[in-house]
Amino acid sequence: EVQLVESGGGLVQPGGSLRLSCVASGFTFSDYGMTWVRQVLGKGLEWVSTIDYTGGRTYYADSVKVRFTISRDNAKNTLYLQLSSLKTEDTGMYYCVKTGAVGTTSGDRGQGTQVTVSS
């Protein structure tokens, strides 16, 4: 059974930073690309970033490019998302998804971690 457990969210001021983590189990993590998506209040799921199974290739939505960094540690079965220069519009629930398809929001995902950017 695929399990994905996100953590690291919280309340941060505009311009601040957070590091999200997603611990994976129930599948061979190092065989799969992984993705972060988010759900902003009142909107559907939005694709944020994807990383390939090696960690060598990364892809970002234009809205987060330069500000967010996706990475992974296959030895720890963990996916990361470093959020920097946060804006109020980054507020939402962030989920990791078991998929290497760039631009997609579909796939097994965890329960999410809430990021709130507010002064």
Short mmCIF file of N, CA and C in Angstrom, two decimals:
data_model
loop_
_atom_site.label_atom_id
_atom_site.label_comp_id
_atom_site.label_asym_id
_atom_site.label_seq_id
_atom_site.Cartn_x
_atom_site.Cartn_y
_atom_site.Cartn_z
N GLU A 1 0.84 -1.19 0.00
CA GLU A 1 0.00 0.00 0.00
C GLU A 1 0.88 1.25 0.00
N VAL A 2 0.60 2.12 -0.95
CA VAL A 2 1.35 3.38 -1.04
C VAL A 2 0.98 4.28 0.13
N GLN A 3 2.01 4.78 0.80
CA GLN A 3 1.78 5.77 1.85
C GLN A 3 2.71 6.94 1.62
N LEU A 4 2.15 8.14 1.71
CA LEU A 4 2.90 9.37 1.55
C LEU A 4 2.51 10.28 2.71
N VAL A 5 3.50 10.71 3.48
CA VAL A 5 3.22 11.52 4.66
C VAL A 5 3.98 12.83 4.56
N GLU A 6 3.24 13.90 4.37
CA GLU A 6 3.82 15.23 4.24
C GLU A 6 3.94 15.91 5.61
N SER A 7 4.92 16.78 5.73
CA SER A 7 5.11 17.58 6.94
C SER A 7 5.88 18.83 6.60
N GLY A 8 5.97 19.74 7.57
CA GLY A 8 6.78 20.93 7.40
C GLY A 8 6.02 22.20 7.12
N GLY A 9 4.73 22.10 6.94
CA GLY A 9 3.94 23.31 6.71
C GLY A 9 3.82 24.15 7.96
N GLY A 10 3.23 25.32 7.80
CA GLY A 10 3.06 26.20 8.94
C GLY A 10 2.67 27.59 8.51
N LEU A 11 2.70 28.50 9.48
CA LEU A 11 2.39 29.91 9.24
C LEU A 11 3.69 30.68 9.07
N VAL A 12 3.79 31.43 8.01
CA VAL A 12 5.01 32.18 7.74
C VAL A 12 4.64 33.54 7.15
N GLN A 13 5.47 34.53 7.39
CA GLN A 13 5.22 35.86 6.85
C GLN A 13 5.62 35.93 5.38
N PRO A 14 5.04 36.84 4.63
CA PRO A 14 5.47 37.04 3.24
C PRO A 14 6.97 37.27 3.18
N GLY A 15 7.60 36.63 2.21
CA GLY A 15 9.05 36.71 2.09
C GLY A 15 9.79 35.62 2.84
N GLY A 16 9.07 34.87 3.65
CA GLY A 16 9.68 33.82 4.46
C GLY A 16 9.91 32.54 3.69
N SER A 17 10.38 31.54 4.44
CA SER A 17 10.73 30.25 3.84
C SER A 17 10.19 29.10 4.68
N LEU A 18 9.98 27.98 3.99
CA LEU A 18 9.61 26.73 4.64
C LEU A 18 10.21 25.59 3.86
N ARG A 19 10.40 24.47 4.53
CA ARG A 19 10.84 23.27 3.84
C ARG A 19 9.84 22.15 4.12
N LEU A 20 9.22 21.69 3.06
CA LEU A 20 8.26 20.60 3.17
C LEU A 20 8.96 19.27 2.92
N SER A 21 8.49 18.25 3.62
CA SER A 21 9.01 16.89 3.43
C SER A 21 7.87 15.93 3.15
N CYS A 22 8.18 14.86 2.45
CA CYS A 22 7.21 13.81 2.17
C CYS A 22 7.94 12.48 2.29
N VAL A 23 7.56 11.69 3.28
CA VAL A 23 8.17 10.38 3.46
C VAL A 23 7.29 9.33 2.79
N ALA A 24 7.90 8.54 1.93
CA ALA A 24 7.17 7.56 1.13
C ALA A 24 7.42 6.14 1.61
N SER A 25 6.41 5.29 1.49
CA SER A 25 6.57 3.87 1.80
C SER A 25 5.55 3.08 0.98
N GLY A 26 5.77 1.77 0.90
CA GLY A 26 4.84 0.91 0.19
C GLY A 26 5.16 0.73 -1.29
N PHE A 27 6.22 1.35 -1.76
CA PHE A 27 6.66 1.17 -3.14
C PHE A 27 8.15 1.51 -3.20
N THR A 28 8.77 1.17 -4.33
CA THR A 28 10.20 1.45 -4.48
C THR A 28 10.37 2.91 -4.91
N PHE A 29 10.61 3.74 -3.93
CA PHE A 29 10.62 5.20 -4.13
C PHE A 29 11.59 5.60 -5.25
N SER A 30 12.75 4.98 -5.28
CA SER A 30 13.79 5.38 -6.23
C SER A 30 13.46 5.02 -7.67
N ASP A 31 12.35 4.31 -7.90
CA ASP A 31 11.94 3.96 -9.26
C ASP A 31 10.96 4.96 -9.86
N TYR A 32 10.52 5.93 -9.07
CA TYR A 32 9.43 6.79 -9.51
C TYR A 32 9.78 8.27 -9.45
N GLY A 33 9.35 8.99 -10.50
CA GLY A 33 9.33 10.42 -10.38
C GLY A 33 8.27 10.82 -9.37
N MET A 34 8.44 12.01 -8.79
CA MET A 34 7.51 12.48 -7.76
C MET A 34 7.14 13.93 -8.04
N THR A 35 6.02 14.30 -7.51
CA THR A 35 5.44 15.62 -7.82
C THR A 35 4.88 16.28 -6.56
N TRP A 36 4.93 17.59 -6.52
CA TRP A 36 4.21 18.37 -5.52
C TRP A 36 3.07 19.10 -6.23
N VAL A 37 1.93 19.08 -5.58
CA VAL A 37 0.78 19.85 -6.04
C VAL A 37 0.24 20.63 -4.85
N ARG A 38 -0.61 21.62 -5.12
CA ARG A 38 -1.21 22.36 -4.02
C ARG A 38 -2.66 22.69 -4.36
N GLN A 39 -3.41 22.91 -3.30
CA GLN A 39 -4.80 23.32 -3.47
C GLN A 39 -5.02 24.62 -2.73
N VAL A 40 -5.27 25.64 -3.48
CA VAL A 40 -5.54 26.95 -2.92
C VAL A 40 -7.04 27.03 -2.63
N LEU A 41 -7.41 27.73 -1.58
CA LEU A 41 -8.81 27.83 -1.17
C LEU A 41 -9.68 28.27 -2.33
N GLY A 42 -10.71 27.50 -2.62
CA GLY A 42 -11.66 27.86 -3.65
C GLY A 42 -11.24 27.46 -5.05
N LYS A 43 -10.08 26.82 -5.17
CA LYS A 43 -9.60 26.40 -6.49
C LYS A 43 -9.28 24.91 -6.49
N GLY A 44 -9.08 24.38 -7.67
CA GLY A 44 -8.72 22.98 -7.80
C GLY A 44 -7.25 22.76 -7.53
N LEU A 45 -6.83 21.51 -7.68
CA LEU A 45 -5.42 21.18 -7.49
C LEU A 45 -4.58 21.85 -8.57
N GLU A 46 -3.44 22.37 -8.14
CA GLU A 46 -2.51 23.03 -9.05
C GLU A 46 -1.17 22.32 -9.02
N TRP A 47 -0.67 21.96 -10.19
CA TRP A 47 0.65 21.35 -10.26
C TRP A 47 1.71 22.38 -9.89
N VAL A 48 2.69 21.97 -9.06
CA VAL A 48 3.74 22.87 -8.60
C VAL A 48 5.10 22.48 -9.17
N SER A 49 5.47 21.20 -9.00
CA SER A 49 6.82 20.80 -9.40
C SER A 49 6.92 19.29 -9.50
N THR A 50 7.81 18.82 -10.37
CA THR A 50 8.07 17.39 -10.56
C THR A 50 9.57 17.15 -10.60
N ILE A 51 9.97 16.02 -10.07
CA ILE A 51 11.38 15.61 -10.11
C ILE A 51 11.44 14.18 -10.65
N ASP A 52 12.45 13.88 -11.46
CA ASP A 52 12.54 12.53 -12.00
C ASP A 52 13.08 11.57 -10.95
N TYR A 53 13.13 10.29 -11.28
CA TYR A 53 13.43 9.28 -10.26
C TYR A 53 14.86 9.39 -9.73
N THR A 54 15.76 9.98 -10.52
CA THR A 54 17.14 10.12 -10.07
C THR A 54 17.36 11.41 -9.30
N GLY A 55 16.47 12.37 -9.48
CA GLY A 55 16.69 13.69 -8.92
C GLY A 55 17.45 14.61 -9.86
N GLY A 56 17.79 14.10 -11.02
CA GLY A 56 18.60 14.89 -11.93
C GLY A 56 17.84 15.88 -12.79
N ARG A 57 16.54 15.66 -12.91
CA ARG A 57 15.73 16.59 -13.71
C ARG A 57 14.57 17.13 -12.88
N THR A 58 14.37 18.41 -12.93
CA THR A 58 13.32 19.06 -12.16
C THR A 58 12.52 19.99 -13.06
N TYR A 59 11.27 20.16 -12.72
CA TYR A 59 10.35 20.97 -13.51
C TYR A 59 9.48 21.79 -12.56
N TYR A 60 9.16 23.02 -12.96
CA TYR A 60 8.41 23.90 -12.09
C TYR A 60 7.32 24.64 -12.84
N ALA A 61 6.24 24.91 -12.12
CA ALA A 61 5.23 25.82 -12.65
C ALA A 61 5.83 27.23 -12.70
N ASP A 62 5.40 28.01 -13.67
CA ASP A 62 5.94 29.37 -13.81
C ASP A 62 5.73 30.19 -12.54
N SER A 63 4.64 29.93 -11.84
CA SER A 63 4.31 30.73 -10.65
C SER A 63 5.28 30.51 -9.49
N VAL A 64 6.04 29.42 -9.52
CA VAL A 64 6.94 29.13 -8.40
C VAL A 64 8.40 29.03 -8.83
N LYS A 65 8.63 29.10 -10.13
CA LYS A 65 10.00 28.96 -10.64
C LYS A 65 10.92 29.98 -9.97
N VAL A 66 12.10 29.56 -9.64
CA VAL A 66 13.13 30.36 -8.96
C VAL A 66 12.89 30.41 -7.45
N ARG A 67 11.64 30.45 -7.02
CA ARG A 67 11.36 30.59 -5.59
C ARG A 67 11.32 29.25 -4.87
N PHE A 68 10.89 28.18 -5.55
CA PHE A 68 10.76 26.86 -4.94
C PHE A 68 11.83 25.93 -5.52
N THR A 69 12.28 24.97 -4.69
CA THR A 69 13.24 23.97 -5.14
C THR A 69 12.80 22.59 -4.70
N ILE A 70 12.63 21.70 -5.66
CA ILE A 70 12.27 20.32 -5.35
C ILE A 70 13.54 19.47 -5.31
N SER A 71 13.57 18.52 -4.41
CA SER A 71 14.72 17.61 -4.31
C SER A 71 14.26 16.30 -3.67
N ARG A 72 15.14 15.34 -3.66
CA ARG A 72 14.79 14.05 -3.07
C ARG A 72 16.03 13.38 -2.52
N ASP A 73 15.80 12.50 -1.54
CA ASP A 73 16.85 11.67 -0.98
C ASP A 73 16.36 10.24 -1.08
N ASN A 74 16.82 9.51 -2.08
CA ASN A 74 16.32 8.16 -2.30
C ASN A 74 16.72 7.21 -1.17
N ALA A 75 17.82 7.49 -0.51
CA ALA A 75 18.24 6.63 0.60
C ALA A 75 17.28 6.75 1.78
N LYS A 76 16.60 7.89 1.88
CA LYS A 76 15.67 8.13 2.97
C LYS A 76 14.21 8.05 2.53
N ASN A 77 14.00 7.71 1.26
CA ASN A 77 12.62 7.65 0.73
C ASN A 77 11.86 8.94 1.00
N THR A 78 12.53 10.05 0.80
CA THR A 78 11.95 11.34 1.14
C THR A 78 12.05 12.33 0.00
N LEU A 79 10.96 13.02 -0.21
CA LEU A 79 10.84 14.10 -1.18
C LEU A 79 10.78 15.42 -0.43
N TYR A 80 11.39 16.45 -0.99
CA TYR A 80 11.41 17.76 -0.33
C TYR A 80 10.90 18.83 -1.28
N LEU A 81 10.43 19.92 -0.68
CA LEU A 81 10.13 21.13 -1.43
C LEU A 81 10.55 22.31 -0.56
N GLN A 82 11.57 23.02 -1.01
CA GLN A 82 12.03 24.23 -0.33
C GLN A 82 11.26 25.40 -0.90
N LEU A 83 10.54 26.09 -0.05
CA LEU A 83 9.75 27.25 -0.45
C LEU A 83 10.44 28.50 0.06
N SER A 84 10.72 29.44 -0.83
CA SER A 84 11.38 30.69 -0.45
C SER A 84 10.62 31.86 -1.06
N SER A 85 10.90 33.05 -0.53
CA SER A 85 10.24 34.27 -1.02
C SER A 85 8.74 34.07 -1.12
N LEU A 86 8.18 33.53 -0.07
CA LEU A 86 6.77 33.16 -0.10
C LEU A 86 5.86 34.36 -0.24
N LYS A 87 4.76 34.14 -0.97
CA LYS A 87 3.76 35.17 -1.20
C LYS A 87 2.43 34.70 -0.61
N THR A 88 1.53 35.64 -0.37
CA THR A 88 0.23 35.26 0.19
C THR A 88 -0.50 34.28 -0.72
N GLU A 89 -0.28 34.41 -2.01
CA GLU A 89 -0.97 33.52 -2.95
C GLU A 89 -0.40 32.10 -2.96
N ASP A 90 0.67 31.87 -2.21
CA ASP A 90 1.20 30.51 -2.05
C ASP A 90 0.46 29.74 -0.95
N THR A 91 -0.42 30.42 -0.25
CA THR A 91 -1.19 29.77 0.81
C THR A 91 -2.04 28.64 0.26
N GLY A 92 -1.97 27.49 0.90
CA GLY A 92 -2.76 26.34 0.46
C GLY A 92 -2.29 25.06 1.11
N MET A 93 -2.96 23.98 0.73
CA MET A 93 -2.57 22.65 1.19
C MET A 93 -1.65 22.05 0.14
N TYR A 94 -0.49 21.59 0.59
CA TYR A 94 0.50 21.02 -0.30
C TYR A 94 0.54 19.50 -0.15
N TYR A 95 0.53 18.83 -1.30
CA TYR A 95 0.51 17.37 -1.33
C TYR A 95 1.66 16.85 -2.17
N CYS A 96 2.23 15.73 -1.77
CA CYS A 96 3.15 15.03 -2.67
C CYS A 96 2.36 13.93 -3.37
N VAL A 97 2.72 13.70 -4.61
CA VAL A 97 1.99 12.77 -5.47
C VAL A 97 2.96 11.80 -6.11
N LYS A 98 2.60 10.54 -6.13
CA LYS A 98 3.43 9.51 -6.76
C LYS A 98 3.17 9.53 -8.27
N THR A 99 3.88 10.42 -8.94
CA THR A 99 3.84 10.48 -10.39
C THR A 99 5.03 11.28 -10.90
N GLY A 100 5.54 10.86 -12.04
CA GLY A 100 6.62 11.59 -12.68
C GLY A 100 6.14 12.35 -13.90
N ALA A 101 4.83 12.40 -14.10
CA ALA A 101 4.25 13.08 -15.25
C ALA A 101 4.21 14.57 -14.99
N VAL A 102 4.95 15.31 -15.77
CA VAL A 102 5.04 16.75 -15.59
C VAL A 102 3.70 17.41 -15.90
N GLY A 103 3.26 18.25 -14.99
CA GLY A 103 2.04 18.99 -15.21
C GLY A 103 0.78 18.32 -14.73
N THR A 104 0.88 17.07 -14.27
CA THR A 104 -0.31 16.37 -13.82
C THR A 104 -0.50 16.49 -12.32
N THR A 105 -1.77 16.37 -11.89
CA THR A 105 -2.07 16.36 -10.47
C THR A 105 -2.63 15.00 -10.02
N SER A 106 -2.72 14.06 -10.93
CA SER A 106 -3.31 12.76 -10.63
C SER A 106 -2.30 11.78 -10.07
N GLY A 107 -2.76 10.93 -9.13
CA GLY A 107 -1.91 9.89 -8.58
C GLY A 107 -2.14 9.76 -7.09
N ASP A 108 -1.54 8.72 -6.53
CA ASP A 108 -1.61 8.54 -5.08
C ASP A 108 -0.98 9.75 -4.39
N ARG A 109 -1.65 10.26 -3.36
CA ARG A 109 -1.09 11.40 -2.64
C ARG A 109 -1.36 11.25 -1.16
N GLY A 110 -0.64 12.04 -0.39
CA GLY A 110 -0.78 12.00 1.05
C GLY A 110 -1.90 12.88 1.55
N GLN A 111 -1.87 13.14 2.85
CA GLN A 111 -2.94 13.92 3.48
C GLN A 111 -2.70 15.41 3.37
N GLY A 112 -1.48 15.76 3.00
CA GLY A 112 -1.16 17.16 2.79
C GLY A 112 -0.61 17.86 4.02
N THR A 113 0.02 18.99 3.78
CA THR A 113 0.51 19.85 4.85
C THR A 113 0.14 21.29 4.50
N GLN A 114 -0.39 22.02 5.47
CA GLN A 114 -0.92 23.36 5.21
C GLN A 114 0.18 24.41 5.29
N VAL A 115 0.23 25.24 4.28
CA VAL A 115 1.12 26.39 4.25
C VAL A 115 0.26 27.64 4.26
N THR A 116 0.51 28.51 5.22
CA THR A 116 -0.24 29.77 5.31
C THR A 116 0.76 30.91 5.33
N VAL A 117 0.64 31.79 4.34
CA VAL A 117 1.52 32.94 4.23
C VAL A 117 0.70 34.18 4.56
N SER A 118 1.03 34.80 5.67
CA SER A 118 0.24 35.93 6.13
C SER A 118 1.07 36.80 7.07
N SER A 119 0.81 38.10 7.02
CA SER A 119 1.48 39.00 7.94
C SER A 119 0.63 39.23 9.18
#
